[in-house]
Amino acid sequence: MDRRTLFPYIFAFSGAAILLVAFTRMRSLIIPGASDPLAFARSGSRSQPICKWIFSHYESSEYEQSWFGRIETAQNNICSVVAEREHADASTIIVNRTLDLKSLPASYHWNSYDTFPPTSLNASIDVYMSRMHYNRTCYDTASGNYSLALGKGIQLIEPLWGMLRDPFDKWCGAEALHAEGFPEKTGQSKAHILPQGFAPYTYSLTDDGPTEQPASGGEDLDSPVWRSHGIPPWHSSPRPLPNQQHIEQPVLQAPKNVHLDLGSSYFGVWTKDGAAASGQWFYDTYHARGQPFDRFIAVEVETLDDNVAFEQIPRDLVGVYNLMNVPLSMDEGDKLNTIEMIKRVVDPEDFFVFKLDIDAAPIEEPIVRALLEDDPMDGGASGLIDELMFEHHVNYDPMNGPWQHPQGAGDLHRSYNVFRDLRRKGIRAHSWP
């Protein structure tokens, strides 16, 4: 089974058509940088291999590693530690960088690979960011399997630091950090989160990793070519249908974009706090940026008014949005088992964004434990998740107030390990507010 995917080279062959099943969006088979997905087919060039990218490993930044070295004691006075000059300055740099990357006008979107022109990293800033690493694999028509090929890639992700929340939000009271122009202190700030489409990435088709060359004709020979935004090669990929060994032009299944919001409330407003609405945030962050969801599954235990719920969703989600106003479970054999539902809905080649925030550690913990313990190479659900937003309810101040001293979930130190372990499985795991 594949772990993580993405980035096919489009099939092209003289006098032949590209065979697709359920091919709903041409962007699914776009060569990085190509404006016309059928350019190679019409040119009559030789067939290109079907290739995709899989997760290789997670690299903690030095700043993240320093927090792992201190969090066991720092968690007892986390607000004071974050307020120390060293960490206040670092927090300002990190959050300002994520805000800057996410501040594109709404008219900017990406519906093809490598939409944005090459650039270079700001070494003094992006050194704080951690990195997800990927390898390229290609399809062998003889065996019907993928094998490693030349090509490596990297994408940035915000580090694990502080209280795993925006340090400029309200939770630390008088000790909370302050900066001009940062978001209002609502208790629900997502300023620290760096979603995939807004995270700089780079890749090369050599075995040595990203090519060391000027980003755009400049003199900086020490920086590989990076792109600041857009769809990276490992976003999603078409899947050759089974039992096609020795077929030179196999039929491909188009990937889907899928979102599961576990603890959704209403699309545009949470029943207790309008600032906490998640549906609109995921729509704005992914769907409206050129990665439209094929399925948007909202699960909420609290009884919602159907009319109110569907009044709030945008027109282009009608028929895509599915509200499940019932609780899911982790009971073996239950048709509402969370992990089994994910496996039914999501294919390995899809782009899948999962939000887990139901304010109940006894329910959330078994889900996360199952993801940490499964084998992504042998049908485990962790191999299906590209991006995870998870509010880990653990026992530490100042969150003991709103979280009411959750029992059995551990402390902030454990939360650090959970998020790092999820990232080590190839999941872009973020701490949700």
CSV table of C-alpha atoms in Angstrom, one decimal:
chain,number,residue,atom,x,y,z
A,1,MET,CA,0.0,0.0,0.0
A,2,ASP,CA,1.2,3.5,-0.7
A,3,ARG,CA,2.0,5.9,2.1
A,4,ARG,CA,1.8,9.3,0.6
A,5,THR,CA,1.4,10.4,-2.9
A,6,LEU,CA,1.5,12.6,-5.5
A,7,PHE,CA,2.8,14.1,-8.4
A,8,PRO,CA,2.2,12.1,-11.5
A,9,TYR,CA,3.8,12.8,-14.7
A,10,ILE,CA,1.0,13.0,-17.2
A,11,PHE,CA,0.6,10.1,-19.6
A,12,ALA,CA,1.4,11.1,-23.2
A,13,PHE,CA,1.8,9.0,-26.2
A,14,SER,CA,1.5,9.6,-29.9
A,15,GLY,CA,-2.0,9.1,-31.4
A,16,ALA,CA,-3.4,7.8,-28.1
A,17,ALA,CA,-5.7,9.2,-25.5
A,18,ILE,CA,-5.2,9.4,-21.7
A,19,LEU,CA,-7.5,6.9,-20.1
A,20,LEU,CA,-9.2,8.1,-16.9
A,21,VAL,CA,-11.9,6.8,-14.6
A,22,ALA,CA,-14.0,9.3,-12.7
A,23,PHE,CA,-11.7,12.1,-13.9
A,24,THR,CA,-13.5,15.1,-12.4
A,25,ARG,CA,-10.7,17.7,-12.4
A,26,MET,CA,-8.0,18.0,-15.1
A,27,ARG,CA,-5.7,19.5,-12.4
A,28,SER,CA,-5.3,16.0,-11.0
A,29,LEU,CA,-2.9,15.1,-13.8
A,30,ILE,CA,-1.0,18.4,-14.3
A,31,ILE,CA,2.8,18.3,-14.6
A,32,PRO,CA,4.4,20.7,-12.2
A,33,GLY,CA,4.7,24.1,-13.9
A,34,ALA,CA,2.6,23.1,-16.9
A,35,SER,CA,-0.3,25.4,-17.7
A,36,ASP,CA,-1.9,22.9,-20.1
A,37,PRO,CA,-2.4,19.4,-18.7
A,38,LEU,CA,-2.7,17.9,-22.2
A,39,ALA,CA,0.3,19.6,-23.7
A,40,PHE,CA,2.4,16.5,-23.8
A,41,ALA,CA,-0.4,14.4,-25.2
A,42,ARG,CA,-1.0,16.8,-28.1
A,43,SER,CA,2.7,17.1,-28.8
A,44,GLY,CA,2.9,13.4,-29.6
A,45,SER,CA,6.0,13.0,-27.3
A,46,ARG,CA,7.0,9.7,-25.8
A,47,SER,CA,5.1,8.3,-22.9
A,48,GLN,CA,6.2,9.6,-19.5
A,49,PRO,CA,6.3,7.3,-16.4
A,50,ILE,CA,3.5,7.5,-13.8
A,51,CYS,CA,5.3,8.8,-10.7
A,52,LYS,CA,4.2,9.9,-7.3
A,53,TRP,CA,5.9,11.1,-4.1
A,54,ILE,CA,5.9,9.3,-0.8
A,55,PHE,CA,6.8,10.5,2.7
A,56,SER,CA,10.4,9.9,3.7
A,57,HIS,CA,11.0,11.5,7.1
A,58,TYR,CA,10.4,14.4,9.5
A,59,GLU,CA,13.1,16.8,10.5
A,60,SER,CA,12.6,18.9,13.6
A,61,SER,CA,14.2,22.4,13.5
A,62,GLU,CA,16.9,23.2,16.0
A,63,TYR,CA,14.4,25.5,17.7
A,64,GLU,CA,11.9,22.7,18.0
A,65,GLN,CA,14.5,20.4,19.4
A,66,SER,CA,15.4,22.9,22.0
A,67,TRP,CA,11.8,22.9,23.2
A,68,PHE,CA,11.8,19.1,23.5
A,69,GLY,CA,14.8,19.5,25.8
A,70,ARG,CA,13.0,21.9,28.1
A,71,ILE,CA,9.3,21.2,27.9
A,72,GLU,CA,9.2,18.7,30.8
A,73,THR,CA,10.0,21.5,33.2
A,74,ALA,CA,8.8,24.5,31.2
A,75,GLN,CA,5.2,23.1,31.1
A,76,ASN,CA,4.9,23.9,34.8
A,77,ASN,CA,5.2,27.6,34.0
A,78,ILE,CA,4.7,27.7,30.2
A,79,CYS,CA,3.5,31.3,29.9
A,80,SER,CA,6.5,32.7,31.8
A,81,VAL,CA,8.9,30.7,29.7
A,82,VAL,CA,7.4,31.7,26.4
A,83,ALA,CA,7.5,35.4,27.5
A,84,GLU,CA,11.3,35.2,28.0
A,85,ARG,CA,13.0,37.4,25.5
A,86,GLU,CA,14.6,34.6,23.5
A,87,HIS,CA,11.2,32.8,23.0
A,88,ALA,CA,9.2,36.0,22.6
A,89,ASP,CA,11.5,37.0,19.8
A,90,ALA,CA,11.4,33.6,18.2
A,91,SER,CA,7.6,33.5,18.5
A,92,THR,CA,7.3,36.8,16.8
A,93,ILE,CA,9.4,35.6,13.9
A,94,ILE,CA,7.5,32.3,13.5
A,95,VAL,CA,4.0,33.7,13.8
A,96,ASN,CA,4.8,36.8,11.6
A,97,ARG,CA,6.1,34.4,9.0
A,98,THR,CA,3.0,32.2,9.0
A,99,LEU,CA,0.8,35.2,8.9
A,100,ASP,CA,2.8,36.7,6.0
A,101,LEU,CA,2.5,33.5,4.0
A,102,LYS,CA,-1.2,33.3,4.6
A,103,SER,CA,-1.9,36.9,3.8
A,104,LEU,CA,-2.3,36.5,0.0
A,105,PRO,CA,-5.4,38.3,-1.4
A,106,ALA,CA,-8.4,36.0,-1.8
A,107,SER,CA,-8.0,36.2,-5.6
A,108,TYR,CA,-4.8,34.3,-5.5
A,109,HIS,CA,-5.4,30.5,-5.8
A,110,TRP,CA,-3.6,27.4,-7.1
A,111,ASN,CA,-5.3,24.8,-9.3
A,112,SER,CA,-2.1,23.5,-10.9
A,113,TYR,CA,1.2,22.3,-9.6
A,114,ASP,CA,3.9,24.9,-9.1
A,115,THR,CA,1.6,27.8,-9.7
A,116,PHE,CA,3.9,30.4,-8.1
A,117,PRO,CA,7.3,31.3,-9.6
A,118,PRO,CA,10.5,30.1,-7.9
A,119,THR,CA,11.9,32.0,-5.0
A,120,SER,CA,14.4,31.4,-2.1
A,121,LEU,CA,14.0,31.0,1.6
A,122,ASN,CA,14.8,33.7,4.1
A,123,ALA,CA,17.4,31.7,6.0
A,124,SER,CA,17.3,33.7,9.2
A,125,ILE,CA,13.5,33.2,9.5
A,126,ASP,CA,12.8,29.8,8.0
A,127,VAL,CA,15.5,28.2,10.0
A,128,TYR,CA,12.9,28.1,12.8
A,129,MET,CA,10.6,25.9,10.7
A,130,SER,CA,10.6,22.1,10.7
A,131,ARG,CA,10.6,20.1,7.5
A,132,MET,CA,8.7,17.2,5.9
A,133,HIS,CA,10.8,15.2,3.5
A,134,TYR,CA,9.6,13.2,0.5
A,135,ASN,CA,10.9,10.7,-2.1
A,136,ARG,CA,9.8,10.1,-5.6
A,137,THR,CA,8.5,6.7,-6.8
A,138,CYS,CA,7.5,5.5,-10.3
A,139,TYR,CA,5.1,2.8,-11.5
A,140,ASP,CA,6.4,-0.4,-13.0
A,141,THR,CA,3.8,-1.6,-15.6
A,142,ALA,CA,5.3,-5.1,-15.4
A,143,SER,CA,4.8,-5.7,-11.7
A,144,GLY,CA,2.0,-3.2,-11.2
A,145,ASN,CA,3.9,-1.7,-8.2
A,146,TYR,CA,5.8,1.5,-7.4
A,147,SER,CA,9.5,1.6,-6.7
A,148,LEU,CA,11.9,4.3,-5.6
A,149,ALA,CA,13.1,6.7,-8.4
A,150,LEU,CA,15.3,9.7,-8.6
A,151,GLY,CA,13.8,12.7,-6.8
A,152,LYS,CA,13.6,14.3,-3.4
A,153,GLY,CA,11.4,17.0,-1.9
A,154,ILE,CA,11.1,19.2,1.2
A,155,GLN,CA,8.2,21.2,2.6
A,156,LEU,CA,8.2,23.5,5.6
A,157,ILE,CA,5.9,23.2,8.6
A,158,GLU,CA,5.6,25.3,11.7
A,159,PRO,CA,7.7,24.0,14.6
A,160,LEU,CA,6.3,22.5,17.8
A,161,TRP,CA,7.0,25.2,20.4
A,162,GLY,CA,5.6,26.9,23.5
A,163,MET,CA,2.1,25.8,24.4
A,164,LEU,CA,1.5,24.5,20.9
A,165,ARG,CA,-0.9,27.4,20.3
A,166,ASP,CA,-0.6,31.0,19.1
A,167,PRO,CA,1.4,32.6,21.9
A,168,PHE,CA,-0.2,36.0,21.0
A,169,ASP,CA,-3.7,34.7,21.9
A,170,LYS,CA,-5.4,35.4,25.2
A,171,TRP,CA,-4.7,32.3,27.2
A,172,CYS,CA,-1.6,33.6,29.1
A,173,GLY,CA,-3.5,36.7,30.3
A,174,ALA,CA,-1.1,39.5,31.3
A,175,GLU,CA,1.9,37.3,30.2
A,176,ALA,CA,0.5,36.8,26.7
A,177,LEU,CA,2.7,38.2,23.9
A,178,HIS,CA,1.7,41.3,22.0
A,179,ALA,CA,2.6,42.5,18.5
A,180,GLU,CA,1.2,45.2,16.3
A,181,GLY,CA,-1.1,43.9,13.6
A,182,PHE,CA,-1.5,40.4,14.9
A,183,PRO,CA,-5.0,38.8,15.1
A,184,GLU,CA,-7.5,39.7,17.8
A,185,LYS,CA,-7.1,37.7,21.0
A,186,THR,CA,-10.2,35.5,20.6
A,187,GLY,CA,-8.9,32.3,22.1
A,188,GLN,CA,-9.3,30.6,18.7
A,189,SER,CA,-6.3,32.0,16.8
A,190,LYS,CA,-4.9,29.8,14.0
A,191,ALA,CA,-2.1,32.3,13.3
A,192,HIS,CA,0.6,29.7,14.2
A,193,ILE,CA,-0.7,27.1,11.7
A,194,LEU,CA,1.0,26.7,8.3
A,195,PRO,CA,-1.3,24.7,6.0
A,196,GLN,CA,0.2,22.8,3.0
A,197,GLY,CA,-0.8,25.2,0.3
A,198,PHE,CA,0.8,28.1,2.1
A,199,ALA,CA,4.0,26.3,3.1
A,200,PRO,CA,7.2,26.8,1.0
A,201,TYR,CA,8.4,23.7,-0.7
A,202,THR,CA,11.2,22.5,-3.0
A,203,TYR,CA,12.0,19.4,-5.0
A,204,SER,CA,14.4,18.0,-7.6
A,205,LEU,CA,14.4,15.0,-9.9
A,206,THR,CA,18.0,14.0,-8.8
A,207,ASP,CA,19.0,11.7,-6.0
A,208,ASP,CA,21.0,14.5,-4.3
A,209,GLY,CA,17.9,16.4,-3.3
A,210,PRO,CA,16.8,19.9,-4.3
A,211,THR,CA,19.2,21.4,-6.9
A,212,GLU,CA,21.5,24.1,-5.5
A,213,GLN,CA,21.1,27.0,-7.9
A,214,PRO,CA,19.9,30.6,-8.0
A,215,ALA,CA,16.2,30.9,-7.3
A,216,SER,CA,15.5,33.3,-10.2
A,217,GLY,CA,18.8,34.2,-11.9
A,218,GLY,CA,20.3,35.8,-8.8
A,219,GLU,CA,23.7,35.3,-7.2
A,220,ASP,CA,22.6,33.2,-4.2
A,221,LEU,CA,24.1,29.9,-5.1
A,222,ASP,CA,23.5,28.5,-1.6
A,223,SER,CA,19.7,28.4,-1.9
A,224,PRO,CA,17.8,25.7,-3.7
A,225,VAL,CA,14.7,26.6,-5.8
A,226,TRP,CA,11.7,27.0,-3.5
A,227,ARG,CA,8.1,27.9,-4.2
A,228,SER,CA,6.3,29.9,-1.5
A,229,HIS,CA,2.8,28.7,-2.2
A,230,GLY,CA,0.8,26.2,-4.2
A,231,ILE,CA,0.3,22.5,-4.8
A,232,PRO,CA,3.4,20.5,-4.2
A,233,PRO,CA,4.1,17.2,-6.0
A,234,TRP,CA,3.1,15.1,-3.0
A,235,HIS,CA,-0.4,16.7,-2.8
A,236,SER,CA,-2.3,13.9,-4.6
A,237,SER,CA,-2.0,11.6,-7.5
A,238,PRO,CA,-4.0,9.4,-9.9
A,239,ARG,CA,-4.0,5.7,-9.2
A,240,PRO,CA,-3.6,3.0,-11.7
A,241,LEU,CA,-6.6,0.6,-11.3
A,242,PRO,CA,-5.7,-2.9,-10.1
A,243,ASN,CA,-4.9,-5.9,-12.3
A,244,GLN,CA,-3.2,-4.0,-15.1
A,245,GLN,CA,0.2,-5.6,-15.1
A,246,HIS,CA,2.0,-5.5,-18.5
A,247,ILE,CA,-0.5,-2.8,-19.7
A,248,GLU,CA,1.6,0.0,-21.3
A,249,GLN,CA,-1.2,2.6,-20.9
A,250,PRO,CA,-3.1,1.7,-17.7
A,251,VAL,CA,-6.4,3.2,-16.7
A,252,LEU,CA,-6.1,5.8,-14.0
A,253,GLN,CA,-8.4,6.7,-11.1
A,254,ALA,CA,-8.5,10.4,-10.4
A,255,PRO,CA,-7.8,11.5,-6.8
A,256,LYS,CA,-10.3,13.3,-4.6
A,257,ASN,CA,-10.0,16.2,-2.1
A,258,VAL,CA,-11.7,15.1,1.1
A,259,HIS,CA,-12.3,16.9,4.4
A,260,LEU,CA,-13.6,15.3,7.6
A,261,ASP,CA,-14.5,17.7,10.4
A,262,LEU,CA,-15.0,15.8,13.6
A,263,GLY,CA,-16.6,18.3,16.0
A,264,SER,CA,-17.9,20.6,13.3
A,265,SER,CA,-20.8,22.5,14.8
A,266,TYR,CA,-22.3,24.8,12.1
A,267,PHE,CA,-20.3,25.7,9.0
A,268,GLY,CA,-20.1,29.4,9.7
A,269,VAL,CA,-20.5,29.7,13.5
A,270,TRP,CA,-19.8,27.4,16.5
A,271,THR,CA,-22.8,27.1,18.8
A,272,LYS,CA,-20.8,28.6,21.6
A,273,ASP,CA,-18.4,31.0,19.9
A,274,GLY,CA,-18.5,32.4,16.4
A,275,ALA,CA,-14.7,32.8,16.3
A,276,ALA,CA,-14.4,29.0,16.6
A,277,ALA,CA,-16.2,28.1,13.4
A,278,SER,CA,-14.1,25.6,11.5
A,279,GLY,CA,-16.0,24.9,8.3
A,280,GLN,CA,-15.5,28.4,6.9
A,281,TRP,CA,-11.8,28.3,7.8
A,282,PHE,CA,-11.3,25.0,5.9
A,283,TYR,CA,-13.3,26.3,3.0
A,284,ASP,CA,-11.3,29.5,2.7
A,285,THR,CA,-7.9,27.7,3.3
A,286,TYR,CA,-8.3,24.9,0.8
A,287,HIS,CA,-11.5,24.9,-1.3
A,288,ALA,CA,-11.5,28.5,-2.2
A,289,ARG,CA,-7.8,28.5,-3.0
A,290,GLY,CA,-8.1,26.1,-5.9
A,291,GLN,CA,-8.3,22.8,-4.1
A,292,PRO,CA,-12.0,22.2,-4.1
A,293,PHE,CA,-13.3,19.5,-1.9
A,294,ASP,CA,-15.1,16.5,-3.5
A,295,ARG,CA,-16.4,15.5,-0.1
A,296,PHE,CA,-16.9,17.7,2.9
A,297,ILE,CA,-18.1,15.6,5.9
A,298,ALA,CA,-19.1,17.5,9.0
A,299,VAL,CA,-19.7,15.4,12.2
A,300,GLU,CA,-21.4,17.0,15.2
A,301,VAL,CA,-22.8,15.4,18.3
A,302,GLU,CA,-24.8,18.4,19.5
A,303,THR,CA,-28.2,18.6,17.7
A,304,LEU,CA,-28.1,21.2,14.9
A,305,ASP,CA,-31.0,22.7,12.9
A,306,ASP,CA,-30.7,21.4,9.4
A,307,ASN,CA,-32.1,24.5,7.9
A,308,VAL,CA,-29.6,26.7,9.7
A,309,ALA,CA,-26.8,24.4,8.8
A,310,PHE,CA,-27.4,24.4,5.1
A,311,GLU,CA,-28.2,28.1,4.9
A,312,GLN,CA,-24.6,28.7,6.0
A,313,ILE,CA,-22.8,26.6,3.4
A,314,PRO,CA,-21.7,28.2,0.1
A,315,ARG,CA,-23.4,27.3,-3.2
A,316,ASP,CA,-20.5,25.3,-4.5
A,317,LEU,CA,-20.6,22.9,-1.4
A,318,VAL,CA,-24.3,22.0,-2.0
A,319,GLY,CA,-24.2,18.3,-2.8
A,320,VAL,CA,-20.6,18.0,-1.5
A,321,TYR,CA,-21.3,18.9,2.1
A,322,ASN,CA,-22.5,16.0,4.2
A,323,LEU,CA,-23.7,16.7,7.8
A,324,MET,CA,-23.7,13.7,10.1
A,325,ASN,CA,-25.5,14.9,13.3
A,326,VAL,CA,-24.6,11.7,15.2
A,327,PRO,CA,-21.6,10.7,17.2
A,328,LEU,CA,-18.9,8.5,15.7
A,329,SER,CA,-17.3,5.8,17.8
A,330,MET,CA,-14.2,3.6,18.1
A,331,ASP,CA,-16.1,0.5,18.9
A,332,GLU,CA,-15.0,-2.5,16.9
A,333,GLY,CA,-17.6,-3.6,14.4
A,334,ASP,CA,-19.7,-0.4,14.8
A,335,LYS,CA,-20.7,1.0,11.4
A,336,LEU,CA,-19.9,4.5,12.8
A,337,ASN,CA,-16.4,3.5,13.7
A,338,THR,CA,-14.2,6.6,12.9
A,339,ILE,CA,-11.2,4.8,11.5
A,340,GLU,CA,-13.2,2.4,9.4
A,341,MET,CA,-15.3,5.2,7.9
A,342,ILE,CA,-12.1,7.0,7.0
A,343,LYS,CA,-10.9,3.9,5.2
A,344,ARG,CA,-14.1,3.6,3.3
A,345,VAL,CA,-14.2,7.2,2.2
A,346,VAL,CA,-10.5,8.0,1.4
A,347,ASP,CA,-8.0,6.4,-1.0
A,348,PRO,CA,-4.3,6.6,-0.5
A,349,GLU,CA,-3.9,8.8,-3.5
A,350,ASP,CA,-6.5,11.4,-2.3
A,351,PHE,CA,-5.7,14.6,-0.5
A,352,PHE,CA,-7.3,14.2,2.9
A,353,VAL,CA,-7.6,16.9,5.6
A,354,PHE,CA,-8.9,15.7,9.0
A,355,LYS,CA,-9.9,17.9,11.9
A,356,LEU,CA,-10.3,16.3,15.3
A,357,ASP,CA,-11.7,18.5,18.0
A,358,ILE,CA,-14.7,17.1,20.0
A,359,ASP,CA,-13.6,18.4,23.4
A,360,ALA,CA,-13.6,15.0,24.9
A,361,ALA,CA,-10.2,13.3,25.5
A,362,PRO,CA,-11.7,9.9,26.2
A,363,ILE,CA,-13.1,9.8,22.6
A,364,GLU,CA,-10.2,11.6,20.9
A,365,GLU,CA,-7.5,9.6,22.5
A,366,PRO,CA,-8.5,6.2,21.0
A,367,ILE,CA,-8.6,7.8,17.5
A,368,VAL,CA,-5.1,9.2,17.8
A,369,ARG,CA,-3.7,6.1,19.5
A,370,ALA,CA,-5.0,4.0,16.6
A,371,LEU,CA,-3.3,6.4,14.1
A,372,LEU,CA,0.0,6.2,16.0
A,373,GLU,CA,-0.1,2.4,16.3
A,374,ASP,CA,-1.2,1.4,12.8
A,375,ASP,CA,1.0,0.5,9.9
A,376,PRO,CA,0.5,3.0,7.0
A,377,MET,CA,2.2,0.5,4.6
A,378,ASP,CA,-0.4,-2.2,5.5
A,379,GLY,CA,-3.7,-0.4,5.2
A,380,GLY,CA,-3.4,1.8,8.3
A,381,ALA,CA,-5.6,4.9,8.3
A,382,SER,CA,-2.6,7.1,9.2
A,383,GLY,CA,-1.4,6.4,5.6
A,384,LEU,CA,-4.5,8.2,4.3
A,385,ILE,CA,-4.1,11.5,6.2
A,386,ASP,CA,-2.2,14.3,4.6
A,387,GLU,CA,-3.1,17.1,7.0
A,388,LEU,CA,-4.4,16.8,10.6
A,389,MET,CA,-5.8,19.6,12.8
A,390,PHE,CA,-6.1,18.3,16.3
A,391,GLU,CA,-6.8,20.0,19.6
A,392,HIS,CA,-5.1,17.7,22.1
A,393,HIS,CA,-6.8,18.2,25.4
A,394,VAL,CA,-4.1,17.6,28.1
A,395,ASN,CA,-3.5,18.7,31.6
A,396,TYR,CA,-1.6,21.9,32.1
A,397,ASP,CA,-2.2,25.6,33.0
A,398,PRO,CA,-3.5,27.8,31.6
A,399,MET,CA,-5.7,25.4,29.6
A,400,ASN,CA,-6.9,23.5,32.6
A,401,GLY,CA,-9.6,26.2,33.0
A,402,PRO,CA,-11.4,25.9,29.6
A,403,TRP,CA,-10.5,22.1,29.4
A,404,GLN,CA,-11.7,21.4,32.9
A,405,HIS,CA,-8.6,19.4,33.9
A,406,PRO,CA,-8.9,16.5,31.4
A,407,GLN,CA,-8.0,13.2,32.9
A,408,GLY,CA,-5.9,10.4,31.4
A,409,ALA,CA,-4.6,12.4,28.5
A,410,GLY,CA,-1.2,13.3,30.0
A,411,ASP,CA,0.5,16.7,30.0
A,412,LEU,CA,2.0,19.2,27.5
A,413,HIS,CA,5.2,17.1,27.3
A,414,ARG,CA,3.1,14.2,26.1
A,415,SER,CA,1.4,16.4,23.6
A,416,TYR,CA,4.7,17.4,22.1
A,417,ASN,CA,5.5,13.7,21.6
A,418,VAL,CA,2.1,12.9,20.1
A,419,PHE,CA,2.4,15.7,17.4
A,420,ARG,CA,6.0,14.8,16.6
A,421,ASP,CA,5.1,11.1,16.3
A,422,LEU,CA,2.2,11.9,14.0
A,423,ARG,CA,4.5,14.0,11.8
A,424,ARG,CA,7.0,11.2,11.8
A,425,LYS,CA,4.3,9.1,10.1
A,426,GLY,CA,4.0,11.6,7.3
A,427,ILE,CA,1.0,13.5,8.6
A,428,ARG,CA,1.2,17.3,8.6
A,429,ALA,CA,-0.1,17.5,12.2
A,430,HIS,CA,-1.0,20.9,13.6
A,431,SER,CA,-2.2,21.9,17.0
A,432,TRP,CA,-5.8,23.2,16.5
A,433,PRO,CA,-7.1,25.9,18.9
